[in-house]
XYZ file of C-alpha atoms in Angstrom:
551
model
C 80.686 -7.279 -92.406
C 82.912 -7.696 -95.300
C 81.828 -7.948 -98.949
C 83.651 -11.777 -99.203
C 86.927 -10.023 -100.308
C 89.113 -10.067 -97.469
C 89.003 -8.914 -93.800
C 86.642 -7.060 -92.085
C 87.895 -3.891 -91.026
C 87.002 -2.688 -87.241
C 83.796 -2.063 -87.288
C 83.937 -0.131 -83.851
C 86.270 1.808 -81.396
C 87.124 1.783 -78.144
C 84.673 4.696 -76.724
C 81.643 2.884 -78.390
C 82.067 -0.177 -75.991
C 79.803 0.031 -72.530
C 82.862 1.165 -70.258
C 83.857 3.879 -67.876
C 87.320 5.201 -66.997
C 87.916 3.234 -63.374
C 87.283 -0.093 -65.337
C 89.507 0.633 -68.330
C 92.081 1.535 -65.902
C 91.257 -1.763 -64.202
C 92.237 -3.481 -67.306
C 96.001 -2.338 -67.831
C 96.427 -4.552 -64.508
C 96.034 -7.994 -66.780
C 97.656 -7.396 -69.696
C 99.650 -10.769 -70.474
C 102.857 -11.581 -69.626
C 104.218 -11.526 -73.086
C 103.086 -8.326 -73.659
C 104.733 -6.613 -70.500
C 108.118 -8.755 -69.993
C 109.962 -8.951 -67.246
C 109.686 -12.003 -64.185
C 107.282 -14.993 -65.798
C 107.698 -13.142 -69.066
C 106.909 -15.569 -72.295
C 108.496 -14.654 -75.261
C 106.577 -14.462 -78.220
C 108.302 -17.171 -79.876
C 106.836 -19.544 -77.542
C 103.598 -17.675 -78.078
C 100.723 -19.382 -80.426
C 98.696 -17.158 -82.708
C 95.514 -18.191 -82.286
C 91.862 -17.016 -84.286
C 88.812 -17.989 -83.148
C 85.927 -18.814 -85.347
C 82.556 -18.201 -83.976
C 83.527 -16.009 -81.457
C 80.430 -14.330 -79.770
C 79.416 -16.771 -77.425
C 81.137 -20.461 -76.082
C 83.905 -19.035 -78.165
C 84.644 -15.948 -76.504
C 85.018 -18.284 -73.103
C 87.478 -20.040 -74.813
C 89.365 -17.376 -75.911
C 89.322 -15.740 -72.288
C 91.053 -18.985 -71.793
C 93.534 -17.818 -73.965
C 93.874 -14.207 -73.228
C 97.889 -15.506 -72.691
C 98.267 -16.525 -76.062
C 98.286 -14.103 -79.266
C 94.492 -13.649 -80.694
C 95.578 -12.494 -84.170
C 92.357 -12.825 -85.726
C 88.116 -13.412 -85.185
C 86.195 -14.856 -87.704
C 82.739 -14.438 -87.068
C 79.571 -14.506 -89.810
C 77.989 -12.282 -87.379
C 80.766 -9.018 -86.034
C 78.153 -7.059 -84.185
C 76.947 -10.531 -82.305
C 80.238 -10.820 -81.129
C 80.365 -7.036 -80.163
C 77.541 -6.921 -78.418
C 78.597 -9.902 -76.305
C 81.829 -8.564 -75.464
C 79.542 -4.911 -74.414
C 77.760 -7.424 -72.304
C 80.906 -8.502 -70.570
C 82.213 -5.009 -69.738
C 79.175 -4.369 -67.707
C 80.011 -6.612 -64.925
C 79.893 -4.793 -61.730
C 80.911 -6.277 -58.162
C 77.218 -6.948 -56.093
C 76.277 -4.090 -53.823
C 74.018 -6.207 -51.441
C 73.905 -9.164 -50.292
C 70.842 -11.627 -50.607
C 68.336 -12.096 -47.580
C 68.478 -15.518 -47.908
C 72.412 -15.752 -46.871
C 73.135 -16.685 -42.967
C 74.397 -14.012 -41.005
C 77.978 -15.600 -40.586
C 78.334 -16.188 -45.004
C 77.481 -12.757 -45.797
C 80.950 -11.474 -45.391
C 82.193 -14.845 -47.583
C 79.561 -14.346 -50.069
C 80.407 -10.546 -50.810
C 84.086 -11.157 -50.946
C 83.888 -14.005 -53.467
C 81.720 -12.549 -55.937
C 83.181 -9.210 -55.854
C 86.281 -11.018 -56.527
C 84.855 -13.149 -59.317
C 83.291 -9.828 -60.825
C 86.841 -8.193 -60.858
C 87.984 -11.114 -62.214
C 85.280 -11.103 -65.103
C 85.266 -7.263 -65.836
C 89.067 -7.292 -66.690
C 88.889 -10.279 -68.580
C 86.572 -8.865 -70.644
C 88.705 -5.631 -70.974
C 91.538 -7.728 -71.933
C 89.225 -9.637 -74.873
C 87.579 -6.206 -75.934
C 92.045 -4.780 -76.666
C 92.244 -8.130 -78.217
C 89.508 -7.844 -80.677
C 90.149 -4.135 -81.441
C 93.700 -5.399 -82.855
C 92.857 -8.656 -84.562
C 92.385 -8.986 -88.016
C 88.271 -9.601 -88.951
C 87.274 -12.400 -90.848
C 83.350 -13.389 -92.135
C 84.495 -16.298 -94.307
C 86.886 -19.404 -92.517
C 87.851 -19.954 -95.605
C 89.814 -16.560 -96.097
C 91.083 -16.804 -92.798
C 93.006 -19.897 -93.549
C 94.144 -18.487 -97.388
C 94.927 -14.933 -95.893
C 96.053 -15.083 -92.414
C 99.586 -16.183 -92.682
C 100.696 -15.980 -89.466
C 98.437 -18.200 -88.039
C 98.932 -21.260 -85.915
C 96.108 -22.895 -84.871
C 91.991 -22.336 -84.663
C 89.430 -22.620 -82.327
C 86.081 -23.647 -83.942
C 83.032 -22.482 -81.530
C 80.842 -22.112 -84.198
C 77.235 -23.826 -84.424
C 77.457 -27.137 -84.716
C 76.745 -27.854 -88.392
C 79.967 -25.933 -89.239
C 82.564 -27.861 -86.713
C 83.479 -30.388 -88.880
C 83.778 -28.500 -92.502
C 86.041 -26.037 -90.694
C 87.952 -28.381 -88.333
C 88.702 -30.719 -91.185
C 89.532 -27.572 -94.128
C 92.321 -26.011 -91.310
C 93.708 -29.251 -90.371
C 94.498 -29.609 -94.236
C 95.855 -26.106 -93.991
C 98.535 -27.427 -91.124
C 96.580 -25.314 -88.692
C 96.227 -26.930 -85.065
C 92.513 -27.032 -84.181
C 90.382 -27.178 -80.482
C 87.092 -27.715 -81.617
C 84.083 -27.227 -79.197
C 81.488 -30.150 -78.777
C 79.823 -31.849 -79.966
C 82.842 -32.309 -82.285
C 80.726 -32.728 -85.667
C 77.022 -32.771 -86.341
C 76.952 -36.712 -87.626
C 78.843 -39.879 -87.221
C 80.278 -39.959 -90.428
C 81.506 -36.129 -89.638
C 82.969 -37.431 -86.641
C 84.734 -40.816 -88.697
C 86.011 -37.930 -90.777
C 87.957 -36.034 -88.423
C 88.990 -39.142 -86.737
C 90.700 -40.049 -90.032
C 92.244 -36.772 -90.858
C 94.166 -36.393 -87.757
C 95.421 -40.080 -88.125
C 96.736 -38.441 -91.022
C 98.055 -35.214 -89.889
C 99.763 -36.467 -86.691
C 101.316 -33.814 -86.315
C 98.469 -31.357 -85.571
C 97.284 -30.917 -81.952
C 93.660 -31.727 -81.521
C 91.129 -31.049 -79.112
C 87.523 -31.149 -78.308
C 85.674 -28.113 -76.171
C 84.122 -30.694 -73.262
C 86.535 -29.098 -70.578
C 85.586 -31.741 -68.104
C 87.730 -34.169 -69.286
C 91.078 -32.149 -68.001
C 89.483 -31.856 -64.863
C 90.094 -33.670 -61.577
C 86.380 -35.629 -61.122
C 86.384 -37.140 -64.444
C 89.921 -38.385 -64.000
C 88.928 -40.201 -60.659
C 86.112 -41.747 -61.853
C 88.369 -43.713 -63.905
C 90.235 -44.346 -60.938
C 87.345 -45.754 -58.707
C 85.824 -47.624 -61.794
C 88.453 -49.222 -62.760
C 89.780 -50.142 -59.289
C 86.507 -52.390 -58.657
C 85.391 -49.910 -55.962
C 81.619 -50.506 -56.666
C 82.350 -53.800 -58.048
C 81.359 -54.916 -61.531
C 79.448 -52.310 -63.687
C 76.641 -53.306 -65.690
C 74.829 -49.964 -66.181
C 74.951 -46.398 -66.125
C 72.513 -43.649 -66.262
C 72.964 -40.423 -67.728
C 70.653 -37.024 -67.524
C 70.806 -33.572 -67.873
C 67.993 -31.031 -67.858
C 68.798 -29.578 -71.429
C 66.731 -27.809 -73.240
C 64.805 -26.585 -70.195
C 65.438 -22.870 -69.917
C 68.169 -22.382 -72.304
C 66.404 -23.088 -75.891
C 63.397 -24.179 -77.645
C 62.397 -27.848 -79.098
C 59.936 -29.427 -79.818
C 58.086 -26.386 -81.732
C 57.926 -26.056 -85.994
C 59.235 -24.138 -88.339
C 58.857 -20.571 -88.138
C 56.287 -20.190 -91.709
C 58.370 -16.894 -93.051
C 57.306 -17.560 -96.651
C 54.480 -15.332 -95.568
C 56.841 -12.611 -94.923
C 57.091 -12.620 -99.023
C 53.752 -10.451 -98.969
C 53.845 -9.303 -96.019
C 51.082 -11.505 -94.410
C 51.267 -12.567 -90.337
C 49.892 -16.276 -89.703
C 46.962 -17.296 -90.550
C 44.298 -16.537 -87.230
C 42.318 -19.410 -86.109
C 38.985 -19.387 -88.262
C 35.923 -18.093 -85.740
C 33.922 -21.420 -84.773
C 30.394 -21.446 -85.998
C 27.418 -20.626 -83.310
C 25.397 -23.897 -82.519
C 21.813 -24.615 -81.587
C 19.928 -27.459 -80.076
C 16.709 -28.598 -81.865
C 14.834 -25.910 -80.706
C 16.596 -23.210 -82.805
C 18.159 -21.570 -79.801
C 21.961 -20.377 -80.128
C 24.336 -21.694 -77.659
C 26.800 -19.633 -76.497
C 30.073 -19.516 -78.362
C 32.718 -22.565 -76.978
C 36.128 -20.464 -75.387
C 39.096 -21.874 -77.507
C 40.348 -25.314 -76.936
C 43.927 -25.186 -76.230
C 45.238 -28.070 -77.347
C 48.993 -28.758 -78.594
C 48.205 -27.591 -82.253
C 46.640 -24.369 -80.522
C 50.015 -24.033 -79.063
C 51.884 -24.777 -82.308
C 49.667 -21.844 -83.870
C 50.692 -19.394 -81.174
C 54.462 -20.569 -81.651
C 53.745 -19.763 -85.157
C 51.973 -16.346 -84.713
C 54.318 -15.272 -82.439
C 57.428 -16.086 -85.197
C 55.481 -14.278 -87.769
C 55.314 -11.305 -85.675
C 58.862 -11.213 -85.562
C 61.763 -9.166 -88.007
C 62.260 -11.884 -90.628
C 64.906 -9.853 -92.137
C 68.526 -10.802 -91.539
C 70.173 -8.111 -88.957
C 72.943 -5.887 -90.118
C 75.779 -7.297 -90.334
C 74.805 -10.727 -90.444
C 76.025 -12.884 -93.542
C 72.868 -15.212 -93.330
C 74.611 -17.538 -96.595
C 77.673 -18.348 -94.686
C 75.662 -18.511 -91.651
C 73.741 -21.525 -92.985
C 77.282 -22.742 -94.648
C 76.867 -26.625 -95.435
C 72.949 -26.536 -94.988
C 70.808 -26.112 -97.975
C 69.606 -22.564 -97.239
C 66.831 -21.292 -95.395
C 64.906 -18.260 -94.687
C 66.752 -16.554 -91.530
C 64.430 -16.047 -88.609
C 66.114 -15.030 -85.496
C 63.914 -17.990 -83.997
C 67.314 -19.729 -85.088
C 70.408 -17.313 -84.414
C 71.756 -16.106 -82.331
C 72.209 -18.893 -79.933
C 68.879 -20.577 -80.527
C 70.526 -22.645 -83.096
C 70.679 -25.785 -81.552
C 67.036 -27.238 -81.330
C 67.018 -26.979 -84.657
C 67.741 -29.932 -87.074
C 69.670 -27.827 -89.495
C 72.110 -26.681 -87.619
C 72.580 -28.488 -83.778
C 72.005 -31.707 -82.533
C 69.789 -31.252 -79.482
C 70.502 -31.910 -75.573
C 72.678 -34.696 -76.590
C 74.624 -32.842 -78.752
C 75.139 -29.826 -75.800
C 75.686 -32.118 -72.816
C 76.768 -35.496 -73.761
C 79.895 -34.632 -74.364
C 80.005 -33.454 -70.346
C 78.343 -36.546 -69.062
C 78.645 -39.558 -71.412
C 82.286 -39.263 -71.154
C 82.671 -40.434 -67.693
C 81.405 -43.767 -68.395
C 82.669 -44.201 -71.785
C 86.791 -43.442 -70.197
C 86.222 -44.693 -67.287
C 84.836 -48.164 -68.949
C 86.663 -48.252 -71.830
C 83.620 -48.215 -74.169
C 83.743 -48.907 -77.650
C 81.006 -48.361 -79.826
C 77.348 -49.764 -78.847
C 76.155 -52.901 -80.949
C 72.276 -51.549 -80.575
C 70.698 -48.529 -79.972
C 66.862 -47.830 -79.277
C 65.543 -43.963 -78.597
C 62.052 -42.791 -77.741
C 60.629 -38.794 -77.331
C 58.265 -36.062 -76.964
C 56.868 -35.228 -80.808
C 59.643 -33.795 -83.231
C 59.047 -30.311 -83.816
C 56.992 -30.145 -87.202
C 56.250 -33.276 -89.244
C 57.673 -36.702 -88.058
C 59.158 -37.323 -91.849
C 61.147 -34.202 -92.136
C 61.512 -32.567 -88.524
C 62.097 -29.031 -87.442
C 63.436 -29.031 -84.094
C 64.459 -31.706 -82.079
C 62.234 -33.244 -79.339
C 61.450 -31.380 -76.063
C 62.837 -34.553 -74.280
C 64.418 -38.030 -75.122
C 65.362 -41.126 -73.738
C 68.192 -43.903 -75.009
C 69.018 -47.274 -74.562
C 72.597 -48.294 -75.731
C 73.607 -52.204 -75.285
C 77.763 -52.124 -75.265
C 79.331 -56.177 -75.494
C 81.392 -56.986 -73.137
C 85.030 -56.719 -73.613
C 87.850 -58.270 -72.155
C 87.366 -58.794 -68.089
C 84.588 -56.276 -68.994
C 81.120 -57.254 -69.107
C 78.311 -56.297 -71.134
C 77.126 -52.766 -70.747
C 73.871 -51.377 -70.470
C 73.649 -47.298 -70.557
C 70.806 -45.048 -70.598
C 70.445 -41.280 -71.846
C 67.689 -38.932 -70.666
C 66.730 -34.999 -71.590
C 64.457 -32.637 -71.008
C 64.918 -32.927 -67.152
C 63.754 -36.756 -67.122
C 65.677 -38.457 -64.379
C 66.230 -42.162 -64.160
C 64.875 -43.945 -61.542
C 66.204 -44.279 -57.688
C 68.962 -46.580 -57.918
C 69.660 -49.361 -54.893
C 72.765 -48.217 -52.811
C 71.156 -44.679 -53.027
C 70.914 -43.346 -48.925
C 67.295 -41.937 -48.299
C 68.650 -38.976 -47.487
C 70.124 -38.315 -50.600
C 69.457 -37.509 -54.390
C 70.586 -37.678 -57.765
C 72.139 -34.608 -58.894
C 69.558 -32.202 -60.227
C 71.885 -28.734 -60.563
C 72.438 -26.875 -63.880
C 73.683 -29.533 -66.485
C 73.112 -33.164 -65.299
C 74.690 -35.661 -63.994
C 75.216 -39.628 -64.013
C 75.240 -42.743 -61.998
C 77.200 -46.195 -62.557
C 75.552 -49.508 -61.146
C 77.442 -51.771 -59.727
C 77.201 -55.000 -58.070
C 78.548 -53.552 -54.158
C 77.509 -49.895 -55.121
C 77.160 -46.755 -57.001
C 79.240 -43.817 -57.864
C 77.620 -40.923 -58.900
C 78.498 -37.486 -60.906
C 77.966 -33.827 -61.234
C 78.385 -31.981 -64.527
C 81.697 -32.338 -66.029
C 81.964 -35.507 -63.743
C 82.014 -33.389 -60.926
C 82.155 -34.361 -57.264
C 81.925 -37.871 -57.610
C 80.869 -39.855 -54.594
C 80.451 -43.562 -53.567
C 77.725 -45.455 -51.962
C 76.857 -46.973 -49.895
C 79.661 -45.156 -47.286
C 81.213 -48.074 -46.648
C 82.668 -48.025 -49.467
C 84.233 -44.402 -48.888
C 86.991 -45.967 -47.512
C 88.283 -48.134 -49.929
C 88.143 -45.586 -52.530
C 90.105 -42.893 -50.609
C 92.965 -45.391 -50.676
C 92.543 -45.596 -54.537
C 95.738 -43.841 -55.720
C 95.935 -41.343 -58.137
C 96.970 -42.957 -61.573
C 95.627 -40.773 -64.453
C 97.701 -37.609 -65.214
C 96.206 -34.632 -63.556
C 95.884 -31.663 -66.329
C 96.596 -28.582 -63.689
C 95.556 -25.611 -66.713
C 92.457 -25.140 -68.644
C 91.372 -27.342 -71.223
C 92.051 -24.636 -74.097
C 95.501 -23.936 -72.198
C 96.140 -27.777 -72.036
C 95.328 -27.626 -75.936
C 97.787 -24.457 -76.839
C 100.707 -25.710 -74.591
C 100.257 -29.470 -76.655
C 100.633 -27.093 -79.661
C 103.666 -25.995 -78.393
C 105.340 -29.242 -77.762
C 104.303 -29.283 -74.202
C 102.602 -31.972 -72.971
C 99.752 -33.799 -74.626
C 96.329 -32.794 -75.686
C 93.623 -34.049 -73.334
C 90.628 -35.127 -75.403
C 92.345 -35.358 -78.806
C 90.175 -36.603 -81.840
C 91.559 -39.854 -81.655
C 89.300 -40.233 -78.239
C 86.551 -37.364 -79.088
C 85.627 -38.649 -82.753
C 84.855 -42.160 -81.150
C 82.986 -40.517 -77.908
C 81.307 -38.262 -80.354
C 79.681 -41.500 -82.307
C 78.366 -42.677 -79.547
C 76.874 -39.555 -78.379
C 74.873 -39.052 -81.827
C 73.877 -42.653 -82.381
C 70.617 -41.947 -80.749
C 69.600 -39.900 -83.349
C 69.947 -41.893 -85.924
C 67.604 -44.406 -83.937
C 64.963 -41.921 -82.856
C 64.818 -40.651 -86.742
C 64.610 -44.546 -87.481
C 61.441 -44.419 -85.076
C 60.163 -44.394 -82.084
C 61.236 -47.175 -79.193
C 62.842 -49.182 -82.324
C 65.754 -51.049 -81.922
C 68.892 -50.297 -84.479
C 72.195 -52.830 -84.668
C 75.139 -51.361 -85.501
C 78.226 -52.566 -86.997
C 80.366 -50.088 -86.335
C 83.442 -51.738 -88.464
C 81.173 -50.815 -91.299
C 79.599 -47.712 -90.198
C 76.112 -49.375 -90.820
C 72.879 -50.207 -89.181
C 72.542 -53.656 -90.542
C 69.227 -54.097 -89.761
C 66.956 -50.907 -90.265
C 68.351 -49.650 -93.661
C 66.431 -46.350 -93.673
C 68.603 -45.663 -91.039
C 71.592 -45.449 -92.789
C 71.014 -41.822 -94.421
C 70.769 -40.195 -90.479
C 74.238 -41.278 -89.988
C 75.783 -38.564 -92.930
C 73.901 -35.614 -93.703
C 72.796 -33.371 -97.520
C 75.295 -31.166 -98.145
C 75.103 -27.893 -99.968
C 77.344 -27.854 -102.881
C 81.093 -27.362 -102.540
C 80.787 -27.889 -98.522
C 80.820 -31.357 -98.409
C 84.331 -33.104 -96.571
């Protein structure tokens, strides 16, 4: 990691990465056309110079989609984490056997498909490695923007708390921006990014809700706008997150004990009890309530190393957040469940699941929101982590010919009740990610994560659905490439901040409602960006920034 004075030099060499001679030879097959020339050649003047800010996680997936552009710089506060991510991708190998659960007739196809997918992933990883080795390296995004003079645009894929701070500064510096979801961590930040985009119309913006570019989301808009299921009065949206991915509802690490080397305190031994005859009774076994569980979590956290690992600039990681002591419970990846750095499950999946009703029904902002949940992690008045599960109810006013709409959100694996019109032999989507269901007068429309696989019920509606023409323009390239093309004047970005900031605001309002109190309904005046009936909720529309980091 650098000393904060300039670009990071390449900290590793090619031979330090995982790889074999054969895989390196295969890697030469995926060099982008703008390097090779010949048929399909893309001239350097038609190639975007891009930096990836936050490159070890989702940023690497975005990077992979942008291999046809010129990735000139990598900016990350933990470059060793980036390198480990690349090395991990280089270990991908085709399967050597087919699971016994795959039917005999499908085994050859299963092997062929997964072999091709593994080979493609490996080739992409090798191309990422090559671009990494030659790219300029930075730890501080501010230095990237000041010193990388050939930069056209940036991808922001950091933890949520840094999205708006980086994006606004980049836009003011004249750079196009692609920002992962959620677009921002607060309603106020969403408004700032929308305002900045309006003031700088030549800057191309995009939120990383890739489902918005997908066929399913566009078909949903067409079907709902065509009235296939009749007037829509309710929409229910759900996700399994954070289940299996990161922890929520847990206390903050008691890292203060690390200063004197002490471990988290053990539970005091239970005193022996006796009846009136004085004979001692057997000691009762430990009582496992939620406090016991919290103590066990704290003890496990205390056993972890609590010094930042080599190469991590923890102060830069905290960025606009008032610094807290490092703990591996925060980084890498697990940051999403902590109130300092993430926006929980709705921040992760709302952009992939609320997007469809928000667009299809031309929603604006709700007039009221209420939310309830399992307990927060830590004190309720100053929580450390988001609840393990939350439900929310939005009320949207009637607009034009569309009547009022209620939208319900469920996370943590919670699901809505089975809707009318759903056949007995069908279930609501419970696959990885989640799904949604529009409730109409004549039927329902269900969809999966990203808007995939939309279906209407009862089945008698399908014939009419099939006749609905495709009127919404299709995006025939990956979401990231759509943004890069728009930066070069080829078409328009699919999910620009003009749309994405309003969607992001809707996504974050249940967090504000939940901070106002369990089940308490907040009345929201979107024009004034104010909660009118619960004044104490208004501070949660924004956040406290460290000096020098505010928008």
